[in-house]
């Protein structure tokens, strides 16, 4: 409280009048500009006008001052009207940005801002107070590796999540161009380590650093849910808050054991093949450790350039053979053949010792026992160390470490 008062005093008093004319006490009806004291916190101080006339006018017009005060506040989380979403998507007839069995998304303009609207079905209907509380918490979270949630709309059994639009391509397509699978924009080792570092940092924030007193779980970590930005190339995690707002996470309260078990029986659980942890497949239990498992799969995708799971024709039997990046990585690691396993499009231009460390970390994340997997705090520290080691390697051989590429179509 004392710190806030000191900040107000410094912002208000001109240097020449610190002792002669002390400022009036803080009055919420006075006009001013709200300024954020930190990008990741919600504390603010008021920078009042220095003109003495503004003090007099603000005191005499309380309502106008409060109105301007609200306008100066950072954008608040919104509960959008459904007709507003329907109009923005042209009654949902606009060509979708992406579509799957569980979600459809559109790029559109809502209230003058370009956003991405994602339609998903509620897994468990939330009461209005609970939904509003969760939306407010998620919208207060800010991290450079997360795509911000702007707000939501609800219609029947469907929820429409409105996210900020970020220009770029998803990691799956960045690694394996749909038009030319042999081409990748991530042809430099430093770019790939940067991507892994950004994902680890964002996931650590989700699990441990929001400061909101809530144990968040992402539950949708996969290469198609990560955006590679342009420019500069970095990674941002999509869909933060989807699991919480769609009711995928069992309700938490003092009788959590009973409620969690009953919710698991009532809800069908869905996941993406290749990314689902063993305990999730057997029980449907969503946890931070299942996020860690999916992160391990994504790391192997980045290192190898191959997809998490694919089926190829077996020439001998004529059937289909299942190829998992997890299985091939384990075989290569145990056999000491990491160099042969890493993406050949990197042309052997990478520090082998760092690549081995990265694969080892990914395999630790993929342990069948969730209690053995490292937490995201440990992961972020280890990946940061690998990034520094990679930078030292790049500097020694004279490789550029600040490459800018375009994600435009080729």
Coordinates of N, CA, C and O in Angstrom, one line a residue, residues 26 29 137 141 167 218 221 278 302 315 355 390 394:
X26 N -5.6 10.9 -2.9 CA -6.2 10.1 -4.1 C -7.7 10.1 -4.0 O -8.3 9.8 -3.0
X29 N -12.7 9.8 -8.1 CA -13.5 10.5 -9.1 C -12.7 11.5 -9.9 O -13.2 12.2 -10.8
X137 N -10.3 -14.9 -15.0 CA -9.0 -15.4 -14.5 C -8.1 -15.6 -15.7 O -6.9 -15.2 -15.8
X141 N -4.4 -13.5 -17.5 CA -3.1 -14.1 -17.7 C -2.4 -13.6 -18.9 O -3.0 -13.5 -20.0
X167 N -0.5 -13.6 -36.6 CA 0.0 -14.0 -38.0 C 1.1 -15.1 -37.9 O 2.1 -14.9 -37.2
X218 N -3.5 -27.3 -19.6 CA -3.8 -26.9 -21.0 C -4.6 -28.0 -21.7 O -5.7 -27.7 -22.3
X221 N -2.0 -29.6 -25.9 CA -0.6 -29.4 -26.4 C -0.4 -30.4 -27.5 O -0.5 -31.6 -27.4
X278 N -0.5 -42.3 -21.2 CA -1.1 -43.6 -20.8 C -2.2 -43.5 -19.8 O -3.2 -44.1 -19.9
X302 N 9.9 -31.7 -33.2 CA 10.8 -30.6 -33.6 C 12.2 -31.1 -33.9 O 12.8 -30.7 -34.9
X315 N 5.2 -52.9 -47.5 CA 5.3 -53.5 -48.8 C 5.2 -55.0 -48.7 O 4.8 -55.7 -49.7
X355 N 21.6 -32.1 -28.9 CA 20.5 -32.8 -29.4 C 20.3 -34.1 -28.6 O 19.1 -34.4 -28.3
X390 N 23.6 -24.0 -27.3 CA 23.5 -24.0 -28.8 C 24.0 -22.7 -29.3 O 24.6 -22.6 -30.4
X394 N 26.9 -22.1 -32.0 CA 26.6 -21.3 -33.2 C 27.7 -20.2 -33.4 O 28.2 -19.9 -34.5

